[in-house]
Short mmCIF file of C-alpha atoms in Angstrom, two decimals:
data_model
loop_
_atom_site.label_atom_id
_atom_site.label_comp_id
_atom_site.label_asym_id
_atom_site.label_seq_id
_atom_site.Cartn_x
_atom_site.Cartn_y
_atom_site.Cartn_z
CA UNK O 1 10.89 4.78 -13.56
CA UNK O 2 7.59 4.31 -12.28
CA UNK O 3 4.99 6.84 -11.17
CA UNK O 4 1.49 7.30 -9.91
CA UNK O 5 -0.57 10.55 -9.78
CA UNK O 6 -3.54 11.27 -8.05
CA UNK O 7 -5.60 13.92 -7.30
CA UNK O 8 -4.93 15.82 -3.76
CA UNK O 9 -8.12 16.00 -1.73
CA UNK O 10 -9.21 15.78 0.89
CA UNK O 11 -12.74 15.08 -1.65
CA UNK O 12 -15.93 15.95 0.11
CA UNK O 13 -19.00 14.58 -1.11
CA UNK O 14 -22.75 14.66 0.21
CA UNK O 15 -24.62 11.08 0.64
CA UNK O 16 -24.89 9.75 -2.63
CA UNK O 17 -23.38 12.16 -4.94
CA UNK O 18 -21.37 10.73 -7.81
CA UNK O 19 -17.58 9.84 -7.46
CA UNK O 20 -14.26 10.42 -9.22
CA UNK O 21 -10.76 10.45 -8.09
CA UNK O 22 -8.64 10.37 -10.72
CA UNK O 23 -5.26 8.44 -11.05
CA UNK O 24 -2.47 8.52 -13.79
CA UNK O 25 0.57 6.55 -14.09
CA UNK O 26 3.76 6.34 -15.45
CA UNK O 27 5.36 2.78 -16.26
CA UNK O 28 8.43 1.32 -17.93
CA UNK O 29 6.73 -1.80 -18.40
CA UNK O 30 3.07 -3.06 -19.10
CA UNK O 31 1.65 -2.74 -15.17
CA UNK O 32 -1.13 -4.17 -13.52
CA UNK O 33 -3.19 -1.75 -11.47
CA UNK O 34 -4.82 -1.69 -8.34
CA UNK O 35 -6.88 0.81 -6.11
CA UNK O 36 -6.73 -0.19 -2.65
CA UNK O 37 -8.42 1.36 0.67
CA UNK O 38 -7.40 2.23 4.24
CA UNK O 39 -10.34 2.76 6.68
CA UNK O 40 -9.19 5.28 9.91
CA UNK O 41 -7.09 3.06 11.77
CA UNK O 42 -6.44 0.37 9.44
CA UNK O 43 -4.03 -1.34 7.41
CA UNK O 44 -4.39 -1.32 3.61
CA UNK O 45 -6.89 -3.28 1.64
CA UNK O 46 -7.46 -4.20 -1.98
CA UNK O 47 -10.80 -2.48 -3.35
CA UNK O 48 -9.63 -3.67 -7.45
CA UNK O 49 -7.55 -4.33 -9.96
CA UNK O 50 -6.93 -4.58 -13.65
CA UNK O 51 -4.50 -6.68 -15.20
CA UNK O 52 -4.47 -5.19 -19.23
CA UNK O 53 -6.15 -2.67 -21.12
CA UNK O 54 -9.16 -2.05 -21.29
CA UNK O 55 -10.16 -4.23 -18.47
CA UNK O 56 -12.84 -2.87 -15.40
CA UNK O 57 -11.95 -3.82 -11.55
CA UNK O 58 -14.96 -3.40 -9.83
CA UNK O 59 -16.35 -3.96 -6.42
CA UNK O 60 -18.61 -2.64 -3.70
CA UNK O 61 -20.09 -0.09 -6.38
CA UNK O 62 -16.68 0.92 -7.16
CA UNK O 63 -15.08 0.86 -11.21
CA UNK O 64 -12.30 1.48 -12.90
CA UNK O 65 -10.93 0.97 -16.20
CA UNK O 66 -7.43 0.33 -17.30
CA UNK O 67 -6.90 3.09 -20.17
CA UNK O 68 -3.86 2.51 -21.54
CA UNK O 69 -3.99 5.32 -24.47
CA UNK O 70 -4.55 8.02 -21.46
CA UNK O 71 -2.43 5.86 -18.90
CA UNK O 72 -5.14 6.38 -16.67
CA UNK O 73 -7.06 4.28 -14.05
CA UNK O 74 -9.68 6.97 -12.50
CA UNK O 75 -11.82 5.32 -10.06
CA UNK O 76 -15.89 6.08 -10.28
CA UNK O 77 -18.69 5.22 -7.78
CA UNK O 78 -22.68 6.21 -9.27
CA UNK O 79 -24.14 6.68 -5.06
CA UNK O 80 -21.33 7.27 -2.39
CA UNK O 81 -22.41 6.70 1.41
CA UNK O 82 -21.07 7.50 4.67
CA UNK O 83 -19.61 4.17 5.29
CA UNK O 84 -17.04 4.45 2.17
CA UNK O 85 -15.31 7.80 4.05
CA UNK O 86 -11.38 6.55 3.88
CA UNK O 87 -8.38 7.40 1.97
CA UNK O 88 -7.83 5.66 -1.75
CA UNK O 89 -4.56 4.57 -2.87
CA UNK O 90 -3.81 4.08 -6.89
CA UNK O 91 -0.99 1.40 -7.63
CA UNK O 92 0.61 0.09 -10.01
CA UNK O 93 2.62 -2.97 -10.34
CA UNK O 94 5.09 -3.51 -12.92
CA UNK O 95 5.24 -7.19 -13.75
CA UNK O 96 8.69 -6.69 -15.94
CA UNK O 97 10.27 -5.60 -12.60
CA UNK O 98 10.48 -6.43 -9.20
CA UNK O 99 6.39 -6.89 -9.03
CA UNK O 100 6.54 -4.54 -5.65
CA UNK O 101 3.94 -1.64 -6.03
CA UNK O 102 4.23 1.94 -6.34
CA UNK O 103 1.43 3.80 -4.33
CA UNK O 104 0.22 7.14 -4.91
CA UNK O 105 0.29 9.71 -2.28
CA UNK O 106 -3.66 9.11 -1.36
CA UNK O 107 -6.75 10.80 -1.57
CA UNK O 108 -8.95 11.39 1.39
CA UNK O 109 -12.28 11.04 0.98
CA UNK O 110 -15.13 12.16 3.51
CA UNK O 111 -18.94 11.84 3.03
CA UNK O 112 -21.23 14.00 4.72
CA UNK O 113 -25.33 12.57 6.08
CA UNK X 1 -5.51 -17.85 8.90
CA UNK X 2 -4.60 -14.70 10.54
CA UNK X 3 -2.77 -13.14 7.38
CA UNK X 4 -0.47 -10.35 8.12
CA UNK X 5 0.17 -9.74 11.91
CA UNK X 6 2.87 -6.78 13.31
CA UNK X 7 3.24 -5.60 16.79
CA UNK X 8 3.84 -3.60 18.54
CA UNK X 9 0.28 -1.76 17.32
CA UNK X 10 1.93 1.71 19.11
CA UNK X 11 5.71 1.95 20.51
CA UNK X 12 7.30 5.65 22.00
CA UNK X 13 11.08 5.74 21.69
CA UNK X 14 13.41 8.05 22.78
CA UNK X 15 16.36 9.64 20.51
CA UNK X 16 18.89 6.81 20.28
CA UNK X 17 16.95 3.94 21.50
CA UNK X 18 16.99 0.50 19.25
CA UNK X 19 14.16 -1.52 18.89
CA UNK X 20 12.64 -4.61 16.03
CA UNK X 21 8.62 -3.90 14.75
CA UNK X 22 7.83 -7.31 14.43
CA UNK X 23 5.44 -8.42 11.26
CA UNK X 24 4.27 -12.03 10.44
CA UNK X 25 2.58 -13.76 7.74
CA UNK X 26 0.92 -17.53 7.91
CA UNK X 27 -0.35 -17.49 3.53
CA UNK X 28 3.42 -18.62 2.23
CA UNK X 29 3.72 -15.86 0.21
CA UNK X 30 7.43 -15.38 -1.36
CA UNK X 31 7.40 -11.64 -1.30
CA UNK X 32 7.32 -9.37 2.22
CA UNK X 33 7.76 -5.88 2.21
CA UNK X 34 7.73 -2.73 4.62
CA UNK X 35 6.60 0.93 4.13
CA UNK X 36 6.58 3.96 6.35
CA UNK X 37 3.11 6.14 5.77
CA UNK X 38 3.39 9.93 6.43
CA UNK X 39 1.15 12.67 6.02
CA UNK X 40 1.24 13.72 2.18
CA UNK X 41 3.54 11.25 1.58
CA UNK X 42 1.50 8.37 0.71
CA UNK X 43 3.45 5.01 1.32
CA UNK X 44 7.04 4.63 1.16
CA UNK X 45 9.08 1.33 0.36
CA UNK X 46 11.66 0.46 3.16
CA UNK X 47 12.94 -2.70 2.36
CA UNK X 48 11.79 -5.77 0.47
CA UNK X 49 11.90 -9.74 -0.02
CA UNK X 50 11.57 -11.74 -2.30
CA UNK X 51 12.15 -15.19 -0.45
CA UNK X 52 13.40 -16.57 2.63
CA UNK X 53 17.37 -15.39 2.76
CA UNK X 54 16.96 -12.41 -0.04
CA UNK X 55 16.34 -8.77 1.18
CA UNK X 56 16.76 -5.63 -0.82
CA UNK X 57 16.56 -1.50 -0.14
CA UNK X 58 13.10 0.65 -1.17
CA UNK X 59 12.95 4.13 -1.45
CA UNK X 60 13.89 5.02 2.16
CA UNK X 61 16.17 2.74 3.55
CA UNK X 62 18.30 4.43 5.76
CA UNK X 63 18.26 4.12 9.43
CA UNK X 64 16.90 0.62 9.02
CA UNK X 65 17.66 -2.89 8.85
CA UNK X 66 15.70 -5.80 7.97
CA UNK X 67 16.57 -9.28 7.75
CA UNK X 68 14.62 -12.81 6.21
CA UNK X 69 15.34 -15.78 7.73
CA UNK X 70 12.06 -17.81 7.38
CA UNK X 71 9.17 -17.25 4.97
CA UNK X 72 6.74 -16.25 7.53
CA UNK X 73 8.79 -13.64 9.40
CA UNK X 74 10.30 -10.12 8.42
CA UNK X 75 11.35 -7.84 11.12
CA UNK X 76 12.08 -4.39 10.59
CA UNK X 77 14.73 -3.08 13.15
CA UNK X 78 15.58 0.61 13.74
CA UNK X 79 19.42 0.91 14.55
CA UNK X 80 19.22 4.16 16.32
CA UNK X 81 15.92 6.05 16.58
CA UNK X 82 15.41 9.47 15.37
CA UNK X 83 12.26 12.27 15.48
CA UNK X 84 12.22 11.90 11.69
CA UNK X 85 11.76 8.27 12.10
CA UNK X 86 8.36 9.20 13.87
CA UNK X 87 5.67 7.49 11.54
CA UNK X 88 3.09 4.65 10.52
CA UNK X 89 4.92 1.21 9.76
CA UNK X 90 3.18 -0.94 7.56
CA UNK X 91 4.10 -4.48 6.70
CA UNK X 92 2.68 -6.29 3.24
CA UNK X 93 2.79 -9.55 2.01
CA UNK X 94 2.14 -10.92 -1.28
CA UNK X 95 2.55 -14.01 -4.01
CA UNK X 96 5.49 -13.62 -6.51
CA UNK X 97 3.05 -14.66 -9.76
CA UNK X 98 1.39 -12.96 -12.92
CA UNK X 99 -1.51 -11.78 -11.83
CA UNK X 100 -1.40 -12.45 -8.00
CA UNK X 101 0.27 -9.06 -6.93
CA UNK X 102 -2.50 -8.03 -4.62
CA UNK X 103 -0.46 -7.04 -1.43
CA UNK X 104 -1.78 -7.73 1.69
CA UNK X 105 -1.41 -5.42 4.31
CA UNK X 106 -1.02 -5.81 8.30
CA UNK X 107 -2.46 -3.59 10.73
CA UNK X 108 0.14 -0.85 11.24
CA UNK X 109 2.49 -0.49 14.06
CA UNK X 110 2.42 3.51 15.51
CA UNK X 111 6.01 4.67 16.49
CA UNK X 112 6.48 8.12 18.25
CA UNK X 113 10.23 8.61 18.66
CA UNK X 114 10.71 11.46 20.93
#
């Protein structure tokens, strides 16, 4: 079946310090993947995606890239601030199947002034 | 549009009780979905649709029911509340194409079941 993997925080990062989380998956199929974002008190939200190999979702200063050989899709950002504390989810979704995602279990990340 | 709407945003139950979290979406998208969010459980699939009349089970489906009979609408009832059933609701639409998975997500509905 399928599977995501992420790393357990919570992370903890000064202002501007350089960002990893890293997610691997396990698919049956050839999945797209997504990283999505819940601010405190929110619903989910999509931060990117990547459709096929080698592709790189990016936005807000935020990249990953769709590493098929490592069936990874770490997410990266150069300069965190304050404003991007929240809790990242890694998907996948497998479009040979039923196209509904499989979410990681989260990682919470908080940035410190 | 108003995209993905649920209410109630917070419900308390007591042991037993029934009640129907209510989620709404105004895009046409085929697919609807609902997960429960725990702590260090990430997000867990309830149920699922894929269109207007077809429903199937997630991951967790016991103790709930859901039904589908219009595209916009996809209520999640609980038969008979339980302490375990204490948790985050979240409702998610999305498109049913190559490419157009992004799910979007509704607010969250709170439910403390006592």
């Amino acid at each position: 079946g399928n599977s995501v993997t992420q790393m357990e925080g919570p992370v903890t990062l000064s202002e501007e310090a350089f960002l990893t989380i890293n997610c691997t998956y396990t698919a049956t199929g050839y999945p797209s993947l997504f990283w999505y974002v819940q601010y405190p008190g929110e619903g989910l939200q999509l931060l990117l995606k990547a459709t096929k190999a080698d592709d790189k979702g990016s936005n807000k200063g935020f990249e990953a890239t769709y590493r098929k050989e490592t069936t990874s899709f770490h997410l990266e950002k150069g300069s965190v601030q304050v404003s991007d504390s929240a809790v990242y989810f890694c998907a996948l979704s497998d479009r040979g199947g039923s196209y509904i995602p499989t979410f990681g279990r989260g990682t919470s990340l908080i940035v410190h002034p | 549009n108003a995209g993905v709407t649920q209410t109630p945003k917070f419900q308390v139950l007591k042991t037993g009780q029934s009640m129907t979290l209510q989620c709404a979406q105004d895009m046409n998208h085929e697919y609807m979905s609902w997960y429960r969010q725990d702590p260090g459980m990430g997000l867990r699939l309830i149920h699922y649709s894929v269109g207007a009349g077809i429903t199937d089970q997630g991951e967790v489906p016991n103790g709930y029911n859901v039904s589908r009979s219009t595209t916009e609408d996809f209520p999640l009832r609980l038969l008979s509340a339980a302490p375990s059933q204490t948790s985050v609701y979240f409702c998610a639409s999305s498109y049913l194409h190559r490419d157009q998975e992004t799910q979007y997500f509704g607010p969250g509905t709170r439910l403390l079941v006592l």
